[in-house]
CSV table of N, CA and C in Angstrom, one decimal:
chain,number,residue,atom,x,y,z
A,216,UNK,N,-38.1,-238.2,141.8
A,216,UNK,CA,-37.8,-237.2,140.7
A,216,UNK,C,-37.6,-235.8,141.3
A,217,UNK,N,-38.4,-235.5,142.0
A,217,UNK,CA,-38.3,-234.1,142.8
A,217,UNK,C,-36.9,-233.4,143.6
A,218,UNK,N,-37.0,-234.8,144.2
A,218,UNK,CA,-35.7,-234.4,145.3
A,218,UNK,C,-34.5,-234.8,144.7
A,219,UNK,N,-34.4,-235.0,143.7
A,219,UNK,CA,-33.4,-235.6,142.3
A,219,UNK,C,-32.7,-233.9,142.0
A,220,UNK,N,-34.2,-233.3,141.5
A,220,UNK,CA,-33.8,-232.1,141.2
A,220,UNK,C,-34.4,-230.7,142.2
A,221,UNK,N,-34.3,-230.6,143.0
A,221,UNK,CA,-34.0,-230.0,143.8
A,221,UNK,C,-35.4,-229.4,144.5
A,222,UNK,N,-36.5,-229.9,143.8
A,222,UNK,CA,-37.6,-229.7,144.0
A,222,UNK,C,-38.5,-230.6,145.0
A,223,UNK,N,-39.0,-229.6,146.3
A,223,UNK,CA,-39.4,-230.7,147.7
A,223,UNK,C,-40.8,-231.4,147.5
A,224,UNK,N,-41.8,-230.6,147.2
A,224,UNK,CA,-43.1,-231.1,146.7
A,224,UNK,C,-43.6,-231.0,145.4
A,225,UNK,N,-44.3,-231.8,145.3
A,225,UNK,CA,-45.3,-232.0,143.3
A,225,UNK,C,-45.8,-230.8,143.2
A,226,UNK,N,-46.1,-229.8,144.1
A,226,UNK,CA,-46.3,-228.3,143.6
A,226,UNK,C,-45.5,-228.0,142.7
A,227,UNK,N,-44.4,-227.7,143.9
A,227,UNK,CA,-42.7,-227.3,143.4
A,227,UNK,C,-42.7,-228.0,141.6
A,228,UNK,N,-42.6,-229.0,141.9
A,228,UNK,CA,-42.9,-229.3,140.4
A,228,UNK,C,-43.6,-228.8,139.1
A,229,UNK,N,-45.1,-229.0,139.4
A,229,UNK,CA,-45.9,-228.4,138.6
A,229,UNK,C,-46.1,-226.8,138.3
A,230,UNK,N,-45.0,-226.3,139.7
A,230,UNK,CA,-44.9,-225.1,138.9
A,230,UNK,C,-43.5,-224.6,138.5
A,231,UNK,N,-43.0,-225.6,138.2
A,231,UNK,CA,-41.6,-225.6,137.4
A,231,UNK,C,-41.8,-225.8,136.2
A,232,UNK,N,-42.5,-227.3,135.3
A,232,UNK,CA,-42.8,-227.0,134.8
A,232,UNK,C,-43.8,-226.2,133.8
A,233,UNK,N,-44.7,-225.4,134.7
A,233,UNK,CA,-45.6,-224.5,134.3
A,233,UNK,C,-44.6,-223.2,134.3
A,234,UNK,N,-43.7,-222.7,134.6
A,234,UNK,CA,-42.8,-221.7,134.0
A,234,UNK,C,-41.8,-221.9,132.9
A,235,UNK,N,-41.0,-223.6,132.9
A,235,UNK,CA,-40.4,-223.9,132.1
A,235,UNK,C,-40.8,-224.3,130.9
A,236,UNK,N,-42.0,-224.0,130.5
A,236,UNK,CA,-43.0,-224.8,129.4
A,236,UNK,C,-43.8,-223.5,128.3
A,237,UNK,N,-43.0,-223.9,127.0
A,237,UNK,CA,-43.5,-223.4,125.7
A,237,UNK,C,-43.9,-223.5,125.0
A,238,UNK,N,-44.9,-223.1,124.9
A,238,UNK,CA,-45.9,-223.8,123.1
A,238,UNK,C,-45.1,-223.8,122.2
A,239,UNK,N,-45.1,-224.8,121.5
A,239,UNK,CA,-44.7,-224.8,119.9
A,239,UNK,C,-44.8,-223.9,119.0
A,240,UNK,N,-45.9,-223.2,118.6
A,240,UNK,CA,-46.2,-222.3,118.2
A,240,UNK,C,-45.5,-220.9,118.5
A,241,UNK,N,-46.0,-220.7,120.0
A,241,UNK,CA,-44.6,-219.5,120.5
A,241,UNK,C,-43.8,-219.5,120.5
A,242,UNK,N,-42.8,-220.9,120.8
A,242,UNK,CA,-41.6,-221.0,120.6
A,242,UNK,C,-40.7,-221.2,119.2
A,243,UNK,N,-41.6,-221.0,118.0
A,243,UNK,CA,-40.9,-221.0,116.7
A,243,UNK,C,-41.1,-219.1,116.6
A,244,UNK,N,-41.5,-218.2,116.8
A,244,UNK,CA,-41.3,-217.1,117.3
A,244,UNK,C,-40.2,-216.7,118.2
A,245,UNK,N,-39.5,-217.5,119.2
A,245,UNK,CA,-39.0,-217.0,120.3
A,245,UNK,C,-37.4,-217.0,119.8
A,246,UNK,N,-36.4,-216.5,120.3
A,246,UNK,CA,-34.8,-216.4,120.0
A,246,UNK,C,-34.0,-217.5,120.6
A,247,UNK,N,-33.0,-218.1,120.4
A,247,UNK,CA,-32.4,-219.1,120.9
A,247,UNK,C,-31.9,-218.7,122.6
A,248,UNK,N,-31.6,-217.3,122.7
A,248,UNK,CA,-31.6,-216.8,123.6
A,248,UNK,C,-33.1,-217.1,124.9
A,249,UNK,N,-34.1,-216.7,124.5
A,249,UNK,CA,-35.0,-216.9,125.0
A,249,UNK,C,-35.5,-218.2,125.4
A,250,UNK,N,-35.2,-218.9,124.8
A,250,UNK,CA,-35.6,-220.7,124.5
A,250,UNK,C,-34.8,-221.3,125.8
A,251,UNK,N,-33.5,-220.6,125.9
A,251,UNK,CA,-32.3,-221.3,126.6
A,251,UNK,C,-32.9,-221.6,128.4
A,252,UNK,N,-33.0,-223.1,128.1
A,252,UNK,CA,-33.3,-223.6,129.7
A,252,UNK,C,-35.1,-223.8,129.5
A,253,UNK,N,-35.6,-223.7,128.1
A,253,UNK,CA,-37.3,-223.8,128.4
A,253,UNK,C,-37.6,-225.2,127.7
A,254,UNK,N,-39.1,-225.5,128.0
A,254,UNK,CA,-38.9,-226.9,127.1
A,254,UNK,C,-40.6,-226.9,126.8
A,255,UNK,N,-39.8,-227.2,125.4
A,255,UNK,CA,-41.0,-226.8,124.1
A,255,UNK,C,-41.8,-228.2,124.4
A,256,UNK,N,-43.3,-228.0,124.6
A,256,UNK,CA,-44.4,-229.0,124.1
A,256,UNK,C,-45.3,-228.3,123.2
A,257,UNK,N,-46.0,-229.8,122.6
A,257,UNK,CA,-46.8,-229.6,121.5
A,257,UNK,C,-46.7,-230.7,120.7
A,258,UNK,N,-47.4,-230.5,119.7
A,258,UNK,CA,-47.6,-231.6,118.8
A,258,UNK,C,-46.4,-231.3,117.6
A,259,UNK,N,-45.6,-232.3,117.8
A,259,UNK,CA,-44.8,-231.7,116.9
A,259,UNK,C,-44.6,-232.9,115.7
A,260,UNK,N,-45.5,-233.8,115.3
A,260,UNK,CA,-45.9,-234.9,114.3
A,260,UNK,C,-47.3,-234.9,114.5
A,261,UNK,N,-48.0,-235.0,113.3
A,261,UNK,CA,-49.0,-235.4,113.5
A,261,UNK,C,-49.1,-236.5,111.9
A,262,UNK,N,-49.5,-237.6,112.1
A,262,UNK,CA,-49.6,-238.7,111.1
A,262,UNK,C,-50.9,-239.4,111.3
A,263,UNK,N,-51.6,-239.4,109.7
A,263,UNK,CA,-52.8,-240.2,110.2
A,263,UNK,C,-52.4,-241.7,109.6
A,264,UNK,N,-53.2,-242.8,110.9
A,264,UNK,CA,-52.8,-244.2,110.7
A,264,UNK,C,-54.1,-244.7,111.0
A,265,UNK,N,-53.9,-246.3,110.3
A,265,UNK,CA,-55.7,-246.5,110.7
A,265,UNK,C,-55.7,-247.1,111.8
A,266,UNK,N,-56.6,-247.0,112.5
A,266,UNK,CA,-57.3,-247.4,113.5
A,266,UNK,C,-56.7,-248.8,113.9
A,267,UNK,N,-56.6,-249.6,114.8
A,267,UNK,CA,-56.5,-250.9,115.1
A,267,UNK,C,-57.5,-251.7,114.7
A,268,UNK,N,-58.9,-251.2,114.9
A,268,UNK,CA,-60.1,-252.5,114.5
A,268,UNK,C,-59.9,-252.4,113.0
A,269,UNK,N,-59.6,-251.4,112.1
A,269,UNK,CA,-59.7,-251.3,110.7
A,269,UNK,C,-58.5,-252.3,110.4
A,270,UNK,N,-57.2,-252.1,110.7
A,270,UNK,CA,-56.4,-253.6,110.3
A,270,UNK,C,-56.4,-254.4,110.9
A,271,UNK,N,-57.1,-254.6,111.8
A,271,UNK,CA,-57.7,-256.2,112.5
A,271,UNK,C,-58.9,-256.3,111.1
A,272,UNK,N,-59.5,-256.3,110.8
A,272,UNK,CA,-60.5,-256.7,110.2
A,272,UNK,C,-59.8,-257.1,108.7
A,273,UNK,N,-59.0,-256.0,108.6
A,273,UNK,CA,-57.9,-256.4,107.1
A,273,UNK,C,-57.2,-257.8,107.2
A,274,UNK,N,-56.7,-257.7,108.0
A,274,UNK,CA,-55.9,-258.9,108.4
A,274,UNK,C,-56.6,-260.4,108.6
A,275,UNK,N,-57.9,-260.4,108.8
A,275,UNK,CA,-58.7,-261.6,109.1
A,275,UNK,C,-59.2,-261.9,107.6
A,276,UNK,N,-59.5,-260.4,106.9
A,276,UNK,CA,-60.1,-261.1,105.3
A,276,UNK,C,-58.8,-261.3,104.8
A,277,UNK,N,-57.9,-261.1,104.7
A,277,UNK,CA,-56.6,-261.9,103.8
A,277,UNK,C,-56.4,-263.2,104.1
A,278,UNK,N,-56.8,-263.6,105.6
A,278,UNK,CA,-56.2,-264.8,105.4
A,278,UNK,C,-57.6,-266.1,105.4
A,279,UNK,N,-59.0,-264.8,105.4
A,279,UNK,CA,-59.6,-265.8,104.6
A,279,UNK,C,-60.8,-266.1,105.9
A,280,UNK,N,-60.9,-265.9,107.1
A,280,UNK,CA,-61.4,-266.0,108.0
A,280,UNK,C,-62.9,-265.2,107.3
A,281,UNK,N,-63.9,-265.2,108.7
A,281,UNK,CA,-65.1,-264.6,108.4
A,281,UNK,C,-65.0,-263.3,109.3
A,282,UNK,N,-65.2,-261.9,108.5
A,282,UNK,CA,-65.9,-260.9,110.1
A,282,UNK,C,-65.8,-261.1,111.1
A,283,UNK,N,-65.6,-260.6,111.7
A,283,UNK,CA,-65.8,-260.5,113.3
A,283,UNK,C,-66.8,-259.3,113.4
């Protein structure tokens, strides 16, 4: 990936991304001008869903089975 983009070691990297990298937050503040060439992280969905053991356990009383 490095030597792809022009970058020789995982430093090199980590501090590419550590200058090319925006909060979400700051970046709905910032100008398109300013944005140009950065890349926005963050949470940008948050959805609450249940659990896997809570519809595993759904799914065993519908079809009739005992608890686990």
């Amino acid at each position: 990936f490095g030597r792809r983009n022009k970058r020789r070691t995982p430093l090199d990297n980590l501090n590419f991304l550590k200058t090319a990298s925006v909060q979400l937050a700051k970046a709905s503040s910032m100008s398109e001008e300013e944005l140009e060439g950065k890349i926005i992280i963050g949470e940008f969905v948050r959805k609450e869903i249940p659990e896997y053991t809570e519809g595993y356990e759904k799914l065993i009383e519908a079809v009739g089975g005992s608890k686990v």
